[in-house]
mmCIF file of C-alpha atoms and ligand atoms in Angstrom:
data_model
loop_
_atom_site.group_PDB
_atom_site.id
_atom_site.type_symbol
_atom_site.label_atom_id
_atom_site.label_comp_id
_atom_site.label_asym_id
_atom_site.label_seq_id
_atom_site.Cartn_x
_atom_site.Cartn_y
_atom_site.Cartn_z
ATOM 1 C CA MET S 1 228.163 254.031 1.129
ATOM 2 C CA THR S 2 230.632 254.018 3.988
ATOM 3 C CA ASP S 3 228.954 252.409 7.016
ATOM 4 C CA ARG S 4 231.987 252.057 9.259
ATOM 5 C CA LEU S 5 234.935 254.350 9.713
ATOM 6 C CA THR S 6 238.074 253.524 11.652
ATOM 7 C CA ILE S 7 240.300 256.490 12.497
ATOM 8 C CA ARG S 8 243.386 257.021 14.549
ATOM 9 C CA ARG S 9 242.400 257.935 18.089
ATOM 10 C CA PRO S 10 241.294 261.619 18.113
ATOM 11 C CA ASP S 11 241.974 264.474 20.548
ATOM 12 C CA ASP S 12 239.913 267.371 21.724
ATOM 13 C CA TRP S 13 241.897 270.625 21.316
ATOM 14 C CA HIS S 14 239.546 272.686 23.486
ATOM 15 C CA VAL S 15 237.502 271.551 26.438
ATOM 16 C CA HIS S 16 236.266 272.822 29.819
ATOM 17 C CA LEU S 17 236.432 270.078 32.431
ATOM 18 C CA ARG S 18 235.843 272.449 35.442
ATOM 19 C CA ASP S 19 236.901 271.366 38.932
ATOM 20 C CA GLY S 20 235.497 269.706 42.013
ATOM 21 C CA ALA S 21 232.196 267.732 41.690
ATOM 22 C CA MET S 22 231.627 268.936 38.077
ATOM 23 C CA LEU S 23 235.095 267.680 37.058
ATOM 24 C CA GLY S 24 234.258 264.320 38.720
ATOM 25 C CA HIS S 25 231.073 264.139 36.717
ATOM 26 C CA VAL S 26 232.204 265.287 33.240
ATOM 27 C CA ALA S 27 235.810 264.158 32.775
ATOM 28 C CA LYS S 28 234.871 260.599 31.939
ATOM 29 C CA TYR S 29 232.934 261.666 28.883
ATOM 30 C CA THR S 30 235.900 263.394 27.357
ATOM 31 C CA ALA S 31 238.229 260.585 28.332
ATOM 32 C CA ALA S 32 235.956 258.028 26.757
ATOM 33 C CA GLN S 33 236.080 259.744 23.347
ATOM 34 C CA PHE S 34 239.583 261.304 23.205
ATOM 35 C CA ALA S 35 243.151 260.333 23.828
ATOM 36 C CA ARG S 36 244.238 263.859 24.842
ATOM 37 C CA ALA S 37 242.526 267.132 25.384
ATOM 38 C CA ILE S 38 243.592 270.775 25.769
ATOM 39 C CA ILE S 39 241.995 271.748 29.115
ATOM 40 C CA MET S 40 240.787 275.288 29.406
ATOM 41 C CA PRO S 41 242.035 277.188 32.526
ATOM 42 C CA ASN S 42 239.053 279.438 33.332
ATOM 43 C CA LEU S 43 238.538 278.052 36.753
ATOM 44 C CA SER S 44 237.820 280.234 39.759
ATOM 45 C CA PRO S 45 240.559 281.191 40.533
ATOM 46 C CA PRO S 46 242.129 280.618 37.086
ATOM 47 C CA VAL S 47 245.163 278.490 36.483
ATOM 48 C CA THR S 48 248.020 280.972 36.216
ATOM 49 C CA THR S 49 251.093 279.309 37.677
ATOM 50 C CA ALA S 50 252.913 276.082 36.710
ATOM 51 C CA LYS S 51 252.343 274.878 40.287
ATOM 52 C CA GLU S 52 248.522 275.348 39.903
ATOM 53 C CA GLY S 53 248.661 273.747 36.441
ATOM 54 C CA ALA S 54 250.435 270.655 37.794
ATOM 55 C CA ALA S 55 247.965 270.381 40.663
ATOM 56 C CA TYR S 56 245.035 270.745 38.284
ATOM 57 C CA ARG S 57 246.530 268.073 35.967
ATOM 58 C CA ASP S 58 246.655 265.663 38.944
ATOM 59 C CA ARG S 59 243.016 266.371 39.861
ATOM 60 C CA ILE S 60 241.960 265.571 36.338
ATOM 61 C CA ARG S 61 243.980 262.376 36.185
ATOM 62 C CA ALA S 62 242.395 261.334 39.488
ATOM 63 C CA ALA S 63 238.932 261.979 38.089
ATOM 64 C CA VAL S 64 239.414 259.373 35.280
ATOM 65 C CA PRO S 65 241.140 256.441 37.090
ATOM 66 C CA GLY S 66 242.260 253.646 34.797
ATOM 67 C CA MET S 67 241.355 255.523 31.535
ATOM 68 C CA ASP S 68 243.954 256.120 28.867
ATOM 69 C CA PHE S 69 243.650 259.894 28.750
ATOM 70 C CA THR S 70 246.206 262.673 28.825
ATOM 71 C CA PRO S 71 245.118 266.205 29.918
ATOM 72 C CA LEU S 72 247.134 268.992 28.320
ATOM 73 C CA ILE S 73 247.195 271.983 30.682
ATOM 74 C CA VAL S 74 246.946 275.595 29.495
ATOM 75 C CA ALA S 75 248.042 278.755 31.414
ATOM 76 C CA TYR S 76 245.460 281.591 31.807
ATOM 77 C CA LEU S 77 247.054 284.918 30.762
ATOM 78 C CA THR S 78 246.359 288.011 32.867
ATOM 79 C CA ASP S 79 247.656 291.529 32.680
ATOM 80 C CA HIS S 80 250.271 290.457 35.145
ATOM 81 C CA SER S 81 251.481 287.181 33.553
ATOM 82 C CA ASP S 82 255.233 286.706 33.918
ATOM 83 C CA PRO S 83 257.198 285.584 30.822
ATOM 84 C CA ASP S 84 259.596 283.505 33.020
ATOM 85 C CA GLU S 85 256.765 281.659 34.734
ATOM 86 C CA MET S 86 255.183 280.795 31.339
ATOM 87 C CA ALA S 87 258.496 279.687 29.924
ATOM 88 C CA ARG S 88 259.228 277.636 33.028
ATOM 89 C CA GLY S 89 255.849 275.976 32.975
ATOM 90 C CA HIS S 90 256.300 275.184 29.282
ATOM 91 C CA ALA S 91 259.820 273.817 29.749
ATOM 92 C CA GLU S 92 258.628 271.578 32.673
ATOM 93 C CA GLY S 93 255.932 270.125 30.403
ATOM 94 C CA VAL S 94 253.084 271.462 32.532
ATOM 95 C CA PHE S 95 251.827 274.132 30.167
ATOM 96 C CA THR S 96 251.220 273.020 26.603
ATOM 97 C CA ALA S 97 249.908 276.477 25.636
ATOM 98 C CA ALA S 98 248.535 279.708 27.067
ATOM 99 C CA LYS S 99 245.064 281.152 26.685
ATOM 100 C CA LEU S 100 244.128 284.740 25.973
ATOM 101 C CA TYR S 101 240.685 285.676 27.258
ATOM 102 C CA PRO S 102 239.961 289.344 26.651
ATOM 103 C CA ALA S 103 238.715 290.471 30.124
ATOM 104 C CA HIS S 104 234.936 289.922 30.460
ATOM 105 C CA ALA S 105 234.497 288.322 27.088
ATOM 106 C CA THR S 106 232.976 285.143 28.480
ATOM 107 C CA THR S 107 232.519 282.774 31.463
ATOM 108 C CA GLY S 108 235.465 282.934 33.855
ATOM 109 C CA SER S 109 237.240 285.742 32.012
ATOM 110 C CA ALA S 110 237.137 288.440 34.699
ATOM 111 C CA HIS S 111 240.839 288.060 35.285
ATOM 112 C CA GLY S 112 241.598 288.131 31.592
ATOM 113 C CA VAL S 113 243.673 290.625 29.639
ATOM 114 C CA THR S 114 242.439 294.232 29.376
ATOM 115 C CA ASP S 115 244.932 295.306 26.708
ATOM 116 C CA ILE S 116 247.127 293.031 24.575
ATOM 117 C CA ALA S 117 249.946 295.616 24.843
ATOM 118 C CA LYS S 118 250.246 294.526 28.487
ATOM 119 C CA ILE S 119 251.187 291.009 27.643
ATOM 120 C CA MET S 120 253.523 291.673 24.708
ATOM 121 C CA PRO S 121 256.608 290.569 26.665
ATOM 122 C CA VAL S 122 254.916 287.228 27.404
ATOM 123 C CA LEU S 123 253.810 286.762 23.815
ATOM 124 C CA GLU S 124 257.338 287.547 22.536
ATOM 125 C CA ARG S 125 258.725 284.897 24.879
ATOM 126 C CA MET S 126 256.072 282.361 23.755
ATOM 127 C CA ALA S 127 257.015 283.047 20.133
ATOM 128 C CA GLU S 128 260.606 282.355 20.897
ATOM 129 C CA ILE S 129 260.046 279.097 22.678
ATOM 130 C CA GLY S 130 257.295 277.843 20.358
ATOM 131 C CA MET S 131 254.521 277.903 22.985
ATOM 132 C CA PRO S 132 251.093 278.243 21.261
ATOM 133 C CA LEU S 133 248.744 281.117 22.039
ATOM 134 C CA LEU S 134 245.120 280.127 22.199
ATOM 135 C CA ILE S 135 242.707 283.001 21.660
ATOM 136 C CA HIS S 136 239.137 283.665 22.599
ATOM 137 C CA GLY S 137 238.671 286.026 19.678
ATOM 138 C CA GLU S 138 235.947 288.471 20.604
ATOM 139 C CA VAL S 139 236.151 292.177 21.447
ATOM 140 C CA THR S 140 234.304 293.248 24.587
ATOM 141 C CA ASP S 141 233.549 296.856 23.583
ATOM 142 C CA HIS S 142 230.005 297.725 24.591
ATOM 143 C CA ASP S 143 229.346 299.527 21.348
ATOM 144 C CA VAL S 144 229.995 296.373 19.286
ATOM 145 C CA ASP S 145 227.002 294.143 18.628
ATOM 146 C CA ILE S 146 227.504 290.630 20.060
ATOM 147 C CA PHE S 147 227.101 289.048 16.665
ATOM 148 C CA ASP S 148 229.974 291.246 15.320
ATOM 149 C CA ARG S 149 232.473 290.700 18.106
ATOM 150 C CA GLU S 150 234.473 288.029 16.447
ATOM 151 C CA ALA S 151 234.827 289.865 13.129
ATOM 152 C CA VAL S 152 235.764 293.051 14.841
ATOM 153 C CA PHE S 153 238.410 291.257 16.953
ATOM 154 C CA ILE S 154 240.109 290.168 13.751
ATOM 155 C CA ASP S 155 240.423 293.745 12.552
ATOM 156 C CA ARG S 156 241.256 295.376 15.862
ATOM 157 C CA THR S 157 243.537 292.774 17.434
ATOM 158 C CA LEU S 158 244.362 289.649 15.546
ATOM 159 C CA LYS S 159 245.723 291.196 12.292
ATOM 160 C CA GLY S 160 248.134 293.364 14.244
ATOM 161 C CA LEU S 161 249.255 290.428 16.434
ATOM 162 C CA VAL S 162 250.027 288.222 13.459
ATOM 163 C CA ARG S 163 251.885 291.070 11.784
ATOM 164 C CA ASP S 164 253.949 292.033 14.873
ATOM 165 C CA LEU S 165 254.758 288.426 16.027
ATOM 166 C CA PRO S 166 254.922 286.452 12.805
ATOM 167 C CA GLU S 167 256.590 283.457 14.586
ATOM 168 C CA LEU S 168 253.895 283.031 17.269
ATOM 169 C CA LYS S 169 251.770 279.927 16.920
ATOM 170 C CA ILE S 170 248.179 281.005 17.230
ATOM 171 C CA VAL S 171 244.981 278.962 17.519
ATOM 172 C CA PHE S 172 241.910 281.071 16.934
ATOM 173 C CA GLU S 173 239.552 279.103 19.074
ATOM 174 C CA HIS S 174 235.927 278.099 18.284
ATOM 175 C CA ILE S 175 235.532 280.119 15.122
ATOM 176 C CA THR S 176 232.004 281.035 14.122
ATOM 177 C CA THR S 177 232.219 283.443 11.151
ATOM 178 C CA SER S 178 233.164 283.477 7.461
ATOM 179 C CA GLU S 179 235.497 286.296 8.389
ATOM 180 C CA ALA S 180 237.412 284.050 10.719
ATOM 181 C CA VAL S 181 237.551 281.273 8.143
ATOM 182 C CA ASP S 182 238.922 283.677 5.511
ATOM 183 C CA PHE S 183 241.403 285.178 7.951
ATOM 184 C CA VAL S 184 242.859 281.830 9.017
ATOM 185 C CA LYS S 185 243.031 280.471 5.467
ATOM 186 C CA ALA S 186 244.923 283.601 4.341
ATOM 187 C CA ALA S 187 247.288 283.641 7.391
ATOM 188 C CA PRO S 188 250.634 281.884 7.477
ATOM 189 C CA ALA S 189 250.826 278.206 8.553
ATOM 190 C CA ASN S 190 251.398 279.069 12.180
ATOM 191 C CA VAL S 191 247.805 280.328 12.464
ATOM 192 C CA ALA S 192 245.086 277.690 12.884
ATOM 193 C CA ALA S 193 241.582 277.365 14.292
ATOM 194 C CA THR S 194 239.402 274.971 16.245
ATOM 195 C CA ILE S 195 235.778 274.290 15.276
ATOM 196 C CA THR S 196 233.040 273.075 17.706
ATOM 197 C CA PRO S 197 230.209 270.696 16.835
ATOM 198 C CA GLN S 198 227.554 273.254 17.759
ATOM 199 C CA HIS S 199 228.907 275.825 15.227
ATOM 200 C CA LEU S 200 228.678 273.141 12.533
ATOM 201 C CA HIS S 201 225.144 272.138 13.405
ATOM 202 C CA ILE S 202 223.255 275.229 14.494
ATOM 203 C CA ASN S 203 222.794 278.851 13.486
ATOM 204 C CA ARG S 204 221.277 281.597 15.694
ATOM 205 C CA ASN S 205 217.712 280.482 14.895
ATOM 206 C CA ALA S 206 218.326 277.481 17.136
ATOM 207 C CA MET S 207 218.603 279.864 20.053
ATOM 208 C CA LEU S 208 215.754 282.242 19.245
ATOM 209 C CA VAL S 209 213.024 280.714 17.073
ATOM 210 C CA GLY S 210 209.885 279.489 18.790
ATOM 211 C CA GLY S 211 211.150 280.557 22.219
ATOM 212 C CA ILE S 212 214.419 281.339 23.838
ATOM 213 C CA ARG S 213 216.549 278.231 24.152
ATOM 214 C CA PRO S 214 219.297 278.496 26.627
ATOM 215 C CA HIS S 215 220.963 275.208 25.817
ATOM 216 C CA ALA S 216 221.851 276.571 22.391
ATOM 217 C CA TYR S 217 223.605 279.531 23.899
ATOM 218 C CA CYS S 218 227.360 279.625 23.982
ATOM 219 C CA LEU S 219 230.102 282.159 23.341
ATOM 220 C CA PRO S 220 231.007 283.027 20.693
ATOM 221 C CA VAL S 221 227.246 282.957 20.020
ATOM 222 C CA ALA S 222 226.063 281.004 16.930
ATOM 223 C CA LYS S 223 225.749 283.306 13.902
ATOM 224 C CA ARG S 224 223.562 283.390 10.853
ATOM 225 C CA GLU S 225 223.348 280.498 8.373
ATOM 226 C CA ALA S 226 225.884 281.862 5.907
ATOM 227 C CA HIS S 227 228.503 281.764 8.582
ATOM 228 C CA ARG S 228 227.639 278.232 9.673
ATOM 229 C CA LEU S 229 228.040 277.091 6.056
ATOM 230 C CA ALA S 230 231.482 278.772 5.827
ATOM 231 C CA VAL S 231 232.663 277.097 9.028
ATOM 232 C CA ARG S 232 231.312 273.717 7.788
ATOM 233 C CA ALA S 233 233.153 274.104 4.547
ATOM 234 C CA ALA S 234 236.374 274.900 6.409
ATOM 235 C CA ALA S 235 235.976 271.912 8.692
ATOM 236 C CA VAL S 236 235.545 269.433 5.863
ATOM 237 C CA SER S 237 238.055 271.030 3.511
ATOM 238 C CA GLY S 238 240.983 268.892 4.544
ATOM 239 C CA SER S 239 243.012 272.063 5.353
ATOM 240 C CA PRO S 240 245.542 271.298 8.143
ATOM 241 C CA LYS S 241 244.624 274.720 9.668
ATOM 242 C CA PHE S 242 241.240 273.529 10.944
ATOM 243 C CA PHE S 243 240.824 270.905 13.719
ATOM 244 C CA LEU S 244 238.519 269.571 16.350
ATOM 245 C CA GLY S 245 237.937 271.486 19.509
ATOM 246 C CA THR S 246 234.572 270.858 21.230
ATOM 247 C CA ASP S 247 234.470 273.791 23.639
ATOM 248 C CA SER S 248 232.346 271.461 25.710
ATOM 249 C CA ALA S 249 231.322 273.701 28.596
ATOM 250 C CA PRO S 250 229.078 272.099 31.198
ATOM 251 C CA HIS S 251 226.745 274.259 33.355
ATOM 252 C CA ALA S 252 224.240 272.795 35.823
ATOM 253 C CA VAL S 253 220.789 272.993 34.258
ATOM 254 C CA HIS S 254 219.410 275.648 36.762
ATOM 255 C CA THR S 255 222.284 278.033 35.780
ATOM 256 C CA LYS S 256 221.343 277.713 32.112
ATOM 257 C CA GLU S 257 217.541 277.896 32.505
ATOM 258 C CA ALA S 258 217.565 281.230 34.295
ATOM 259 C CA ALA S 259 216.795 284.919 33.691
ATOM 260 C CA CYS S 260 220.553 285.347 32.985
ATOM 261 C CA GLY S 261 221.696 281.962 31.766
ATOM 262 C CA CYS S 262 225.309 280.927 31.518
ATOM 263 C CA ALA S 263 227.062 280.543 28.153
ATOM 264 C CA GLY S 264 228.240 277.065 27.232
ATOM 265 C CA ILE S 265 227.130 273.921 25.478
ATOM 266 C CA PHE S 266 227.968 270.496 26.956
ATOM 267 C CA ASN S 267 228.799 268.381 23.929
ATOM 268 C CA ALA S 268 231.396 265.947 25.399
ATOM 269 C CA PRO S 269 229.243 262.829 25.718
ATOM 270 C CA PHE S 270 228.502 262.487 22.004
ATOM 271 C CA ALA S 271 231.065 264.722 20.423
ATOM 272 C CA LEU S 272 232.448 262.331 17.819
ATOM 273 C CA GLU S 273 228.912 261.159 16.830
ATOM 274 C CA SER S 274 227.988 264.794 16.354
ATOM 275 C CA TYR S 275 231.014 265.784 14.234
ATOM 276 C CA ILE S 276 230.909 262.700 12.037
ATOM 277 C CA ALA S 277 227.264 263.433 11.131
ATOM 278 C CA VAL S 278 228.430 266.723 9.616
ATOM 279 C CA PHE S 279 231.216 265.088 7.614
ATOM 280 C CA ASP S 280 228.772 262.478 6.416
ATOM 281 C CA GLU S 281 226.266 265.101 5.369
ATOM 282 C CA GLU S 282 228.957 266.980 3.505
ATOM 283 C CA GLY S 283 230.147 263.817 1.659
ATOM 284 C CA ALA S 284 233.549 264.242 3.372
ATOM 285 C CA LEU S 285 233.984 261.177 5.586
ATOM 286 C CA ASP S 286 237.499 260.803 4.074
ATOM 287 C CA LYS S 287 238.403 264.146 5.710
ATOM 288 C CA PHE S 288 237.288 263.242 9.192
ATOM 289 C CA GLU S 289 240.485 261.596 10.392
ATOM 290 C CA GLY S 290 242.602 264.600 9.469
ATOM 291 C CA PHE S 291 240.241 266.954 11.273
ATOM 292 C CA ALA S 292 239.833 264.814 14.408
ATOM 293 C CA SER S 293 243.183 263.072 14.801
ATOM 294 C CA GLU S 294 246.015 264.613 12.643
ATOM 295 C CA HIS S 295 245.789 268.346 12.065
ATOM 296 C CA GLY S 296 245.755 269.203 15.774
ATOM 297 C CA PRO S 297 248.815 267.225 16.880
ATOM 298 C CA ASN S 298 250.685 268.301 13.714
ATOM 299 C CA PHE S 299 250.009 271.946 14.553
ATOM 300 C CA TYR S 300 251.014 271.540 18.169
ATOM 301 C CA GLY S 301 254.094 269.578 17.224
ATOM 302 C CA LEU S 302 252.969 266.513 19.245
ATOM 303 C CA PRO S 303 253.033 262.875 18.090
ATOM 304 C CA LEU S 304 249.917 261.297 16.503
ATOM 305 C CA ASN S 305 248.082 258.877 18.810
ATOM 306 C CA GLY S 306 248.469 255.125 18.535
ATOM 307 C CA GLY S 307 245.310 253.042 18.486
ATOM 308 C CA THR S 308 242.070 253.607 16.692
ATOM 309 C CA VAL S 309 238.362 254.231 17.267
ATOM 310 C CA THR S 310 235.607 252.922 14.990
ATOM 311 C CA LEU S 311 232.324 254.714 14.255
ATOM 312 C CA GLU S 312 229.491 252.946 12.510
ATOM 313 C CA ARG S 313 226.120 253.909 11.128
ATOM 314 C CA GLY S 314 223.450 253.271 13.737
ATOM 315 C CA GLU S 315 221.324 255.065 16.283
ATOM 316 C CA THR S 316 222.706 257.060 19.170
ATOM 317 C CA VAL S 317 219.875 258.276 21.304
ATOM 318 C CA VAL S 318 220.933 261.389 23.222
ATOM 319 C CA PRO S 319 219.352 261.557 26.647
ATOM 320 C CA ASP S 320 217.612 264.651 28.021
ATOM 321 C CA ARG S 321 220.136 264.890 30.903
ATOM 322 C CA CYS S 322 223.538 263.684 31.843
ATOM 323 C CA GLY S 323 223.250 264.202 35.571
ATOM 324 C CA GLU S 324 222.571 267.853 36.236
ATOM 325 C CA VAL S 325 223.678 268.900 32.766
ATOM 326 C CA VAL S 326 221.679 268.991 29.527
ATOM 327 C CA PRO S 327 223.793 267.645 26.619
ATOM 328 C CA PHE S 328 224.017 269.016 23.076
ATOM 329 C CA HIS S 329 221.411 267.227 20.894
ATOM 330 C CA ALA S 330 219.336 266.316 23.963
ATOM 331 C CA GLY S 331 216.357 264.217 22.923
ATOM 332 C CA GLU S 332 217.685 263.783 19.374
ATOM 333 C CA THR S 333 218.827 260.575 17.685
ATOM 334 C CA LEU S 334 222.167 260.745 15.866
ATOM 335 C CA GLY S 335 222.914 258.533 12.846
ATOM 336 C CA TRP S 336 226.338 257.286 13.987
ATOM 337 C CA ARG S 337 227.537 255.469 17.068
ATOM 338 C CA LEU S 338 230.844 254.431 18.558
ATOM 339 C CA ALA S 339 231.440 250.765 17.717
HETATM 340 O O1 DOR C 401 230.149 279.325 25.851
HETATM 341 C C1 DOR C 401 231.192 279.302 26.442
HETATM 342 N N1 DOR C 401 231.374 278.792 27.617
HETATM 343 N N2 DOR C 401 232.189 280.022 25.899
HETATM 344 C C2 DOR C 401 233.384 280.271 26.576
HETATM 345 O O2 DOR C 401 234.193 280.926 26.003
HETATM 346 C C3 DOR C 401 233.531 279.782 27.921
HETATM 347 C C4 DOR C 401 232.699 278.652 28.253
HETATM 348 C C5 DOR C 401 232.594 278.276 29.669
HETATM 349 O O3 DOR C 401 233.609 278.271 30.367
HETATM 350 O O4 DOR C 401 231.453 278.031 30.167
HETATM 351 ZN ZN1 ZN C 402 236.030 277.508 25.615
#
């Protein structure tokens, strides 16, 4: 039995660090676990220009003084995004990628894209310059059931996009369904996906059985068990198309425990301990380094990190609170710890 695992330093390819006091509180958790992270731009107002991106990068760096951590900034696409601004931000090294939020799909997406046709000039330019498109893949149509919104997005939007822009690098973020797994596997090598710890650990029962549990609610919402198993199989498969992206999304406890609670699971403090438990349960510890530390940078065309982290078998007791935020696995004991 493997009791200790040393891997190249990992990265988080999808995280929400917020701004202001919340940034000051949560950034250290991500910086303690990961060398780099793709920082989501759904602030209020969103990060849309290279100037705003550079300023946000500075605020993140200032929030983790002395820590060896590189924030990778992402542009938030709107109906009015300018191809030149995106290309300039990318050329200046400010924008690593751009994020497509369908308008009103999730937290902070009110300024998102209402129709993908409106941003085709931006996407064509991104394809030309090799700038990845990160997608929140859910339709927002009121007639589509929330548990079906990811699968319907594949049919209504993603298939056409991959067909029309075959050169565009696409990351299908936080996938939750067997349909998404199958789509990504069958797509060309320039289409990949991130996978969160929560979608490996929980199905929709966690949210709804025995009472309504707001801390298990995120978007895309956890699906039924067959989907969780498909996503787990993809994560541990060793395929370079699947990599680590926590989607850690902190909300103060009173905004989750409310009549209309916010979507988002805060998993940053124990993300690696959470992920490795899954690889251990699946008998796939040998695939963990690829998922956590190699597939992401290889997809983005960035160097692998130097340095290592070691995880070992042993108890990690997850507290009920980290400040004003309830962490994923609150009150549980995980079977691995950072050495
Ligand atoms: O659960 C989520 N929370 N999903 C998202 O897409 C956004 C995120 C947030 O920003 O809170
Ligand atoms: Zn997210």
